[in-house]
Coordinates of C-alpha atoms in Angstrom, one line a residue:
M1 CA 23.0 -30.4 4.5
N2 CA 24.7 -32.6 1.9
I3 CA 24.9 -30.2 -1.0
V4 CA 28.5 -29.8 -1.8
N5 CA 31.5 -31.9 -0.5
A6 CA 33.5 -29.7 2.0
E7 CA 36.8 -30.8 0.3
A8 CA 35.8 -29.5 -2.9
F9 CA 35.6 -26.1 -1.4
K10 CA 39.2 -26.3 -0.2
E11 CA 40.3 -26.9 -3.6
N12 CA 38.1 -24.2 -5.1
T13 CA 38.7 -21.2 -3.0
A14 CA 39.7 -18.9 -5.8
L15 CA 36.4 -19.1 -7.3
T16 CA 34.9 -15.7 -7.9
E17 CA 31.4 -16.7 -9.1
R18 CA 30.0 -19.3 -6.7
S19 CA 27.0 -21.4 -7.6
E20 CA 23.9 -21.3 -5.5
A21 CA 24.6 -24.8 -4.3
E22 CA 28.0 -23.6 -3.1
L23 CA 26.6 -20.4 -1.5
R24 CA 24.1 -22.6 0.5
F25 CA 26.8 -24.7 1.7
L26 CA 28.8 -21.8 2.9
E27 CA 25.7 -20.2 4.5
E28 CA 25.0 -23.4 6.4
T29 CA 28.5 -23.5 7.6
Y30 CA 29.4 -20.1 8.4
C31 CA 26.4 -17.8 8.8
S32 CA 24.3 -17.4 12.0
H33 CA 20.8 -18.3 11.6
G34 CA 19.9 -16.0 14.4
D35 CA 19.2 -12.9 12.2
T36 CA 15.6 -14.3 11.3
V37 CA 16.2 -15.1 7.6
H38 CA 15.4 -18.8 8.3
Y39 CA 11.6 -18.9 8.1
A40 CA 11.9 -21.2 5.2
A41 CA 14.1 -24.2 5.2
E42 CA 16.0 -22.8 2.2
P43 CA 15.5 -19.0 1.9
K44 CA 15.3 -17.8 -1.7
F45 CA 18.4 -16.2 -3.4
F46 CA 17.6 -13.1 -5.4
E47 CA 19.9 -11.4 -7.9
E48 CA 18.2 -8.1 -8.9
C49 CA 15.3 -5.8 -8.1
E50 CA 13.3 -3.0 -9.6
G51 CA 10.0 -1.3 -8.9
S52 CA 7.8 -3.8 -7.5
Y53 CA 9.7 -6.9 -8.4
V54 CA 12.8 -8.8 -7.2
Y55 CA 14.4 -11.4 -9.7
D56 CA 15.9 -14.8 -9.2
A57 CA 19.1 -16.0 -11.1
K58 CA 16.7 -17.3 -13.8
G59 CA 15.2 -13.8 -14.3
T60 CA 11.8 -14.8 -13.1
P61 CA 10.0 -11.8 -11.7
F62 CA 8.7 -12.1 -8.1
L63 CA 5.9 -9.5 -7.3
D64 CA 6.8 -8.3 -3.9
L65 CA 3.7 -7.6 -1.7
Q66 CA 5.8 -6.9 1.5
M67 CA 8.6 -4.6 0.3
W68 CA 11.1 -5.5 2.9
Y69 CA 8.5 -5.3 5.8
S70 CA 7.4 -1.9 4.4
A71 CA 11.0 -0.5 4.2
V72 CA 11.0 0.0 0.5
N73 CA 7.8 2.0 0.2
F74 CA 8.8 3.8 -3.0
G75 CA 10.0 0.8 -5.0
Y76 CA 13.2 -1.0 -5.6
R77 CA 16.0 1.0 -7.2
N78 CA 13.8 4.2 -7.1
E79 CA 15.8 6.5 -9.5
R80 CA 15.4 9.7 -7.6
L81 CA 16.3 8.3 -4.1
N82 CA 19.2 6.2 -5.6
A83 CA 20.5 9.5 -7.1
A84 CA 20.6 11.1 -3.8
V85 CA 22.7 8.2 -2.4
H86 CA 25.2 8.6 -5.3
R87 CA 25.3 12.4 -4.8
Q88 CA 26.2 12.0 -1.1
L89 CA 28.6 9.1 -1.7
D90 CA 30.6 11.5 -4.0
R91 CA 30.5 14.5 -1.5
L92 CA 30.4 13.4 2.1
P93 CA 29.6 9.8 2.7
Q94 CA 31.0 9.7 6.2
V95 CA 31.5 12.2 9.1
A96 CA 32.0 11.7 12.8
S97 CA 28.9 12.4 14.9
Q98 CA 30.5 15.1 16.9
Y99 CA 30.5 17.2 13.8
L100 CA 27.5 18.5 11.8
H101 CA 26.4 18.1 8.2
R102 CA 23.6 20.1 6.5
E103 CA 21.4 17.0 5.6
K104 CA 21.0 16.2 9.3
V105 CA 19.8 19.6 10.2
E106 CA 17.6 20.1 7.3
L107 CA 15.9 16.6 7.7
A108 CA 15.4 17.2 11.5
T109 CA 13.9 20.7 10.8
M110 CA 11.4 19.2 8.2
I111 CA 10.4 16.5 10.4
A112 CA 10.0 18.7 13.5
Q113 CA 8.1 21.5 11.6
D114 CA 5.8 19.0 10.1
A115 CA 5.0 17.6 13.7
E116 CA 4.5 21.1 15.1
R117 CA 1.9 21.9 12.3
K118 CA 0.0 18.5 12.9
F119 CA 0.4 18.0 16.6
G120 CA 0.6 21.7 17.8
R121 CA 3.7 21.0 19.8
K122 CA 7.3 22.0 19.4
G123 CA 9.7 19.2 19.4
R124 CA 13.1 17.9 18.3
V125 CA 14.5 14.9 16.3
H126 CA 17.1 12.5 17.5
F127 CA 18.5 10.0 15.0
N128 CA 19.9 6.5 15.4
V129 CA 20.4 3.5 12.9
G130 CA 17.5 1.0 13.3
G131 CA 14.0 0.7 14.6
S132 CA 14.9 -1.1 17.8
Q133 CA 17.7 1.4 18.6
A134 CA 15.3 4.2 18.2
V135 CA 12.8 2.5 20.5
E136 CA 15.6 2.2 23.0
D137 CA 16.4 5.9 22.7
S138 CA 12.6 6.6 23.3
L139 CA 12.7 4.4 26.5
K140 CA 15.6 6.6 27.7
L141 CA 13.6 9.7 27.0
V142 CA 10.7 8.6 28.8
R143 CA 12.5 7.1 31.8
N144 CA 14.6 10.4 32.1
Y145 CA 11.5 12.7 31.8
T146 CA 9.4 10.7 34.3
G147 CA 11.9 10.7 37.0
G148 CA 13.1 7.1 36.3
K149 CA 9.8 5.3 36.0
S150 CA 10.6 2.2 34.0
L151 CA 7.2 0.4 33.7
M152 CA 5.3 0.8 30.4
F153 CA 1.9 -0.1 28.9
A154 CA 1.9 -1.9 25.5
F155 CA -0.6 -3.8 23.5
E156 CA -1.3 -7.5 23.0
G157 CA -0.1 -8.1 19.4
G158 CA 2.3 -5.3 19.6
Y159 CA 5.8 -5.5 18.1
H160 CA 8.5 -3.0 18.9
G161 CA 11.8 -4.8 18.1
R162 CA 14.2 -7.5 19.6
T163 CA 16.7 -5.6 21.5
L164 CA 16.3 -6.2 25.2
G165 CA 14.4 -3.0 26.0
A166 CA 12.3 -3.3 22.8
S167 CA 11.6 -7.0 23.7
A168 CA 10.3 -6.0 27.0
I169 CA 7.5 -4.0 25.5
T170 CA 6.8 -6.5 22.7
S171 CA 3.9 -8.9 23.7
S172 CA 5.5 -12.1 22.3
Y173 CA 7.2 -14.2 25.0
R174 CA 9.1 -16.1 22.4
Y175 CA 11.3 -13.1 21.7
R176 CA 12.3 -13.1 25.6
R177 CA 12.3 -16.8 26.5
R178 CA 15.8 -17.6 26.2
F179 CA 17.3 -14.4 27.5
G180 CA 16.6 -14.3 31.2
H181 CA 14.0 -12.7 33.3
F182 CA 12.5 -9.4 32.3
G183 CA 11.5 -7.7 35.5
E184 CA 10.4 -4.6 33.8
R185 CA 8.3 -6.2 31.1
A186 CA 5.3 -4.1 30.0
Q187 CA 1.8 -4.7 31.1
F188 CA 0.0 -5.7 27.9
I189 CA -3.5 -4.3 27.3
E190 CA -6.2 -5.8 25.0
F191 CA -6.2 -4.4 21.4
P192 CA -9.5 -4.0 19.7
Y193 CA -8.9 -6.7 17.2
H194 CA -12.6 -6.9 16.0
F195 CA -12.5 -10.0 13.8
R196 CA -11.5 -12.1 16.9
G197 CA -13.2 -10.0 19.5
P198 CA -16.5 -10.6 21.3
K199 CA -19.4 -11.3 19.1
G200 CA -22.3 -9.0 19.1
M201 CA -20.2 -5.8 19.2
S202 CA -19.6 -3.3 16.5
K203 CA -16.0 -2.4 15.9
E204 CA -16.6 1.0 17.7
E205 CA -18.3 -0.7 20.6
Y206 CA -15.4 -3.1 20.9
G207 CA -13.0 -0.2 21.1
E208 CA -14.9 1.5 23.7
H209 CA -15.0 -1.8 25.7
C210 CA -11.2 -2.1 25.4
V211 CA -10.8 1.5 26.7
R212 CA -13.1 0.9 29.7
K213 CA -11.2 -2.3 30.7
F214 CA -8.0 -0.2 30.6
A215 CA -9.5 2.7 32.5
R216 CA -10.7 0.4 35.3
L217 CA -7.0 -0.1 36.3
F218 CA -7.2 3.5 37.7
E219 CA -10.4 3.2 39.6
S220 CA -8.7 2.7 42.9
E221 CA -5.4 1.9 44.5
Y222 CA -6.4 -1.7 44.6
N223 CA -6.7 -2.1 40.9
G224 CA -3.0 -1.8 40.7
V225 CA -1.4 1.0 38.8
W226 CA -2.6 4.2 40.4
D227 CA -2.2 6.0 43.8
P228 CA -5.2 8.3 44.1
K229 CA -3.8 9.9 47.2
V230 CA -0.8 11.5 45.5
G231 CA -2.3 11.2 41.9
S232 CA 0.6 9.2 40.6
A233 CA 0.8 6.2 38.1
E234 CA 3.2 3.6 38.4
Y235 CA 3.5 3.4 34.6
A236 CA 5.5 6.0 32.7
A237 CA 4.2 5.6 29.0
F238 CA 1.9 3.6 26.7
Y239 CA 3.7 2.3 23.6
I240 CA 1.3 1.9 20.6
E241 CA 1.4 1.1 16.9
P242 CA -1.7 2.8 15.6
I243 CA -2.0 -0.1 13.2
Q244 CA -0.5 -3.4 14.5
G245 CA 2.4 -4.6 12.1
T246 CA 3.7 -8.0 13.0
G247 CA 0.4 -8.5 14.8
G248 CA -1.3 -8.7 11.4
Y249 CA -2.1 -5.1 10.2
V250 CA -4.9 -4.9 12.7
I251 CA -6.8 -1.6 12.2
P252 CA -8.7 -0.3 15.3
P253 CA -11.9 1.8 15.2
M254 CA -11.4 5.4 14.4
N255 CA -12.6 6.5 17.8
F256 CA -10.3 4.2 19.8
F257 CA -7.2 6.3 20.3
T258 CA -9.1 9.5 21.2
E259 CA -10.8 7.7 23.9
L260 CA -7.6 6.0 25.1
K261 CA -5.7 9.3 25.1
K262 CA -8.3 10.8 27.5
V263 CA -7.4 8.0 30.1
L264 CA -3.7 8.6 29.6
D265 CA -3.9 12.4 30.0
Q266 CA -6.0 12.0 33.1
H267 CA -3.3 9.9 34.8
G268 CA -0.1 11.7 33.4
I269 CA 0.9 8.8 31.2
L270 CA 2.9 9.6 28.1
L271 CA 1.7 8.4 24.6
V272 CA 4.6 7.0 22.5
V273 CA 3.7 6.1 18.8
D274 CA 5.7 3.6 17.0
E275 CA 5.6 4.6 13.3
I276 CA 8.5 2.4 12.1
Q277 CA 6.4 0.1 9.9
M278 CA 3.3 2.1 9.2
G279 CA 5.0 5.6 8.9
V280 CA 6.1 7.3 5.7
Y281 CA 2.8 7.1 3.8
R282 CA 2.1 3.3 4.2
T283 CA -1.4 4.3 5.3
G284 CA -1.8 7.4 3.1
K285 CA -0.4 9.8 5.6
L286 CA 3.1 10.5 6.7
W287 CA 2.4 9.1 10.1
S288 CA -0.5 6.6 10.6
I289 CA -1.4 8.2 13.9
E290 CA -2.8 11.2 12.0
H291 CA -5.8 9.2 11.0
F292 CA -6.9 9.0 14.6
G293 CA -7.0 12.5 15.8
V294 CA -4.5 12.4 18.8
S295 CA -1.1 14.0 19.3
P296 CA 1.8 11.8 20.6
D297 CA 4.3 12.8 23.2
V298 CA 7.0 10.9 21.4
L299 CA 7.0 9.4 17.9
V300 CA 9.5 6.7 16.7
F301 CA 10.2 6.2 12.9
G302 CA 12.6 4.3 10.6
K303 CA 12.4 1.7 7.9
A304 CA 10.9 3.6 4.8
I305 CA 12.3 7.0 5.6
T306 CA 15.4 6.0 3.5
N307 CA 13.4 3.6 1.3
G308 CA 15.6 0.9 2.8
L309 CA 18.7 2.3 1.2
N310 CA 20.7 3.1 4.4
P311 CA 20.0 2.4 8.0
L312 CA 18.4 5.5 9.6
S313 CA 15.8 5.9 12.3
G314 CA 14.8 8.6 14.7
V315 CA 12.7 9.8 17.5
W316 CA 10.6 13.0 17.6
A317 CA 9.6 14.1 21.1
R318 CA 8.1 17.2 22.7
E319 CA 10.4 20.0 23.5
E320 CA 10.3 19.8 27.3
M321 CA 11.2 16.0 27.0
I322 CA 14.2 16.3 24.6
N323 CA 15.7 19.9 24.8
P324 CA 19.4 19.9 25.8
T325 CA 18.9 21.0 29.4
V326 CA 16.9 17.7 30.2
F327 CA 18.5 15.3 27.5
P328 CA 22.0 16.5 27.2
P329 CA 24.8 15.5 24.8
G330 CA 25.8 11.9 25.1
S331 CA 22.4 10.6 26.6
T332 CA 22.5 8.1 23.9
H333 CA 25.0 7.5 21.1
S334 CA 25.8 5.3 18.0
T335 CA 28.6 5.8 15.7
F336 CA 26.3 5.6 12.7
A337 CA 23.5 7.8 14.1
S338 CA 22.5 10.6 11.8
N339 CA 24.9 9.3 9.2
P340 CA 25.3 11.4 6.2
M341 CA 24.2 8.7 3.6
G342 CA 21.0 8.0 5.6
T343 CA 20.1 11.6 6.2
A344 CA 20.7 12.6 2.6
V345 CA 18.3 10.0 1.2
A346 CA 15.7 10.6 4.0
L347 CA 15.8 14.3 3.2
E348 CA 15.3 13.5 -0.5
T349 CA 12.3 11.3 0.6
M350 CA 10.7 14.2 2.6
K351 CA 11.2 16.5 -0.3
M352 CA 9.6 14.0 -2.7
L353 CA 6.5 13.6 -0.4
E354 CA 5.9 17.4 -0.3
E355 CA 5.8 17.7 -4.2
E356 CA 2.9 15.4 -4.9
D357 CA -0.4 14.3 -3.4
F358 CA 0.8 11.0 -2.3
G359 CA -2.0 10.6 0.2
A360 CA -4.8 10.8 -2.3
A361 CA -3.1 8.4 -4.7
I362 CA -2.2 5.9 -2.0
M363 CA -5.8 6.0 -0.6
A364 CA -7.3 5.4 -4.0
K365 CA -5.1 2.5 -4.8
G366 CA -5.6 1.1 -1.3
A367 CA -9.4 1.2 -1.8
Y368 CA -9.1 -0.5 -5.2
F369 CA -6.7 -3.2 -3.8
L370 CA -9.1 -3.8 -0.9
D371 CA -12.1 -4.1 -3.1
G372 CA -10.3 -6.8 -5.0
L373 CA -9.4 -8.6 -1.8
K374 CA -13.1 -8.5 -0.9
Q375 CA -14.0 -10.2 -4.2
L376 CA -11.5 -12.9 -3.5
Q377 CA -13.1 -13.3 0.1
K378 CA -16.4 -14.0 -1.6
R379 CA -14.8 -16.7 -4.0
H380 CA -12.5 -18.4 -1.5
A381 CA -13.7 -20.0 1.9
I382 CA -10.1 -19.8 3.4
V383 CA -10.2 -16.0 3.3
G384 CA -11.8 -15.2 6.8
D385 CA -11.2 -11.5 7.0
V386 CA -9.8 -8.6 4.8
D387 CA -9.2 -5.0 5.9
G388 CA -6.9 -2.2 5.0
L389 CA -6.0 1.5 5.5
G390 CA -4.1 3.0 2.6
L391 CA -1.8 0.3 1.2
A392 CA -1.6 -1.5 4.5
L393 CA -3.8 -4.4 3.9
R394 CA -4.6 -7.7 5.5
C395 CA -6.0 -11.1 4.3
E396 CA -6.6 -13.5 7.2
I397 CA -6.3 -17.3 6.2
C398 CA -8.8 -19.6 8.0
K399 CA -10.3 -23.0 7.8
E400 CA -13.3 -23.5 5.6
D401 CA -15.6 -22.1 8.5
G402 CA -14.0 -18.7 7.8
F403 CA -12.8 -18.2 11.3
T404 CA -10.5 -20.9 12.7
P405 CA -6.9 -19.8 12.2
D406 CA -5.1 -21.8 9.5
K407 CA -1.3 -21.3 9.8
A408 CA -0.5 -24.4 7.9
T409 CA -2.2 -23.1 4.8
M410 CA -0.7 -19.7 5.4
D411 CA 2.7 -21.2 5.4
W412 CA 1.9 -23.3 2.4
L413 CA 0.8 -20.2 0.5
C414 CA 4.2 -18.4 1.2
D415 CA 6.2 -21.4 0.0
E416 CA 4.0 -21.9 -3.0
G417 CA 4.3 -18.4 -4.1
M418 CA 8.1 -18.5 -3.8
K419 CA 8.2 -21.5 -6.3
G420 CA 8.0 -18.9 -9.1
D421 CA 5.6 -20.9 -11.3
L422 CA 2.4 -18.9 -11.4
Q423 CA 1.5 -18.2 -14.8
V424 CA -0.5 -15.2 -16.3
G425 CA -0.8 -15.2 -20.0
N426 CA 2.6 -16.4 -21.4
K427 CA 4.6 -15.0 -18.4
V428 CA 5.6 -16.9 -15.2
Y429 CA 5.7 -15.1 -11.9
G430 CA 6.6 -15.6 -8.2
L431 CA 4.8 -13.8 -5.4
V432 CA 6.5 -12.5 -2.2
L433 CA 4.1 -12.6 0.7
D434 CA 4.7 -11.8 4.5
V435 CA 3.1 -13.7 7.4
G436 CA 1.8 -11.8 10.4
G437 CA -1.1 -12.0 12.9
Y438 CA -1.6 -13.3 16.4
H439 CA -1.9 -16.9 15.0
K440 CA 0.6 -16.5 12.2
N441 CA -2.2 -16.8 9.7
V442 CA -2.5 -13.4 8.2
I443 CA -1.1 -12.2 4.8
T444 CA 0.2 -8.7 5.7
L445 CA 0.3 -6.7 2.3
A446 CA 2.5 -3.8 2.1
P447 CA 3.1 -3.2 -1.6
N448 CA 5.2 -0.6 -3.4
L449 CA 3.3 2.8 -2.8
L450 CA 4.0 3.5 -6.5
I451 CA 2.3 0.3 -7.6
S452 CA 0.3 0.5 -10.8
H453 CA -3.4 -0.5 -11.1
E454 CA -2.1 -3.1 -13.6
E455 CA 0.1 -4.5 -10.8
I456 CA -2.7 -4.5 -8.3
D457 CA -4.6 -6.6 -10.9
L458 CA -1.7 -8.8 -11.3
A459 CA -1.4 -9.3 -7.6
L460 CA -5.0 -10.1 -7.2
T461 CA -4.7 -12.7 -10.1
L462 CA -1.7 -14.3 -8.5
L463 CA -3.4 -14.5 -5.1
D464 CA -6.5 -16.0 -6.7
Q465 CA -4.3 -18.7 -8.3
L466 CA -2.6 -19.4 -4.9
F467 CA -6.0 -19.7 -3.2
T468 CA -7.4 -22.1 -5.7
R469 CA -4.3 -24.3 -5.5
A470 CA -4.7 -24.4 -1.7
A471 CA -8.2 -25.6 -2.1
R472 CA -7.2 -28.4 -4.4
R473 CA -4.2 -29.7 -2.6

């Protein structure tokens, strides 16, 4: 990368405000590329953010339709949540985890009492710092509760993180390939991805079909996972995302999880719900599983609980799985688990969500946005499928036949949006998109939950421009 001569850097080490070219040289020289920022050859530098926008050094506004993978659900620099951080910074920003602070207790209480109302089960909350770490904690809980069973079910297209344990229940082999053999890799079950499912079935019929295929595993001892003589399954739990995130915001039929849960309950298999990306009102409810009429045994959360301001994640689990007699102190530990900065802003997030009818507003905005996407689908042959629940929306990019996945065009759309040269009236914009899907050809749309109708209109206009450019290239 021949951007800046290395010798020039040695003579210029006192520089306090480095140019972007200098920063790129230093990044190329000293930064690991293993932390996933290098999806583009030259990732964009941003200088500021506010609301639904991030800004580059020129001040160009980039409308962000992925909001840090649905971590910043309530907008960049949200005044109320930022103020909570400042208050905590001035009062109790750090405290060792062998001591207590009021924000941890109050936050756990709010989450646990909400879960008890919704799921009809008493439970407790256990904190950590990131989504993958919370998944690891949930695996410990499950293994401990089931007497050491270490095999799990998970879905094709599911994503639960990139630590070793989380990779074992994530269906993509590419996350495991270079790190040795995963002897306890999950058994991956077909998810009802209707757009790419068998033709001739309704969405509901396809969901029932997938449940029947799964249930067949328990028909006899020769189907592989069940010993009918003692009534015991080899598998401990089924890890699910109610709506697949990295898998492309695939939304199952509404009857799917109720039917699946019947099979799990019949065979003593726990249901672990991963709400890390879809939780905290992305779908119009605090937890996306609430749309589907089933109660989890374990629920994992993170990301937007702090609006991306401070790392905090957690696990809610049924009382009999997590009480101190079965999961005693020290069962898992992180120095920064339940940190005061994270718990303070998460507590403020939960209080904010109780004060307004966020659900109704998000469902209305989501329906408006989805209708706009359907209009784009009619005008542009490359839009093969659109769907959504709340403000979790998908737009699948295909060849002109409307079905064959077109990853190359998807990648081009992302790069084109990052040029920052889309014009609406006398203003110039960029557009931040995220790529997902089984074939990496899906725009996964996770806009600011406080997005205005005017900003939704702007998003649709910018997408329209990108699709038009794609057809002309």
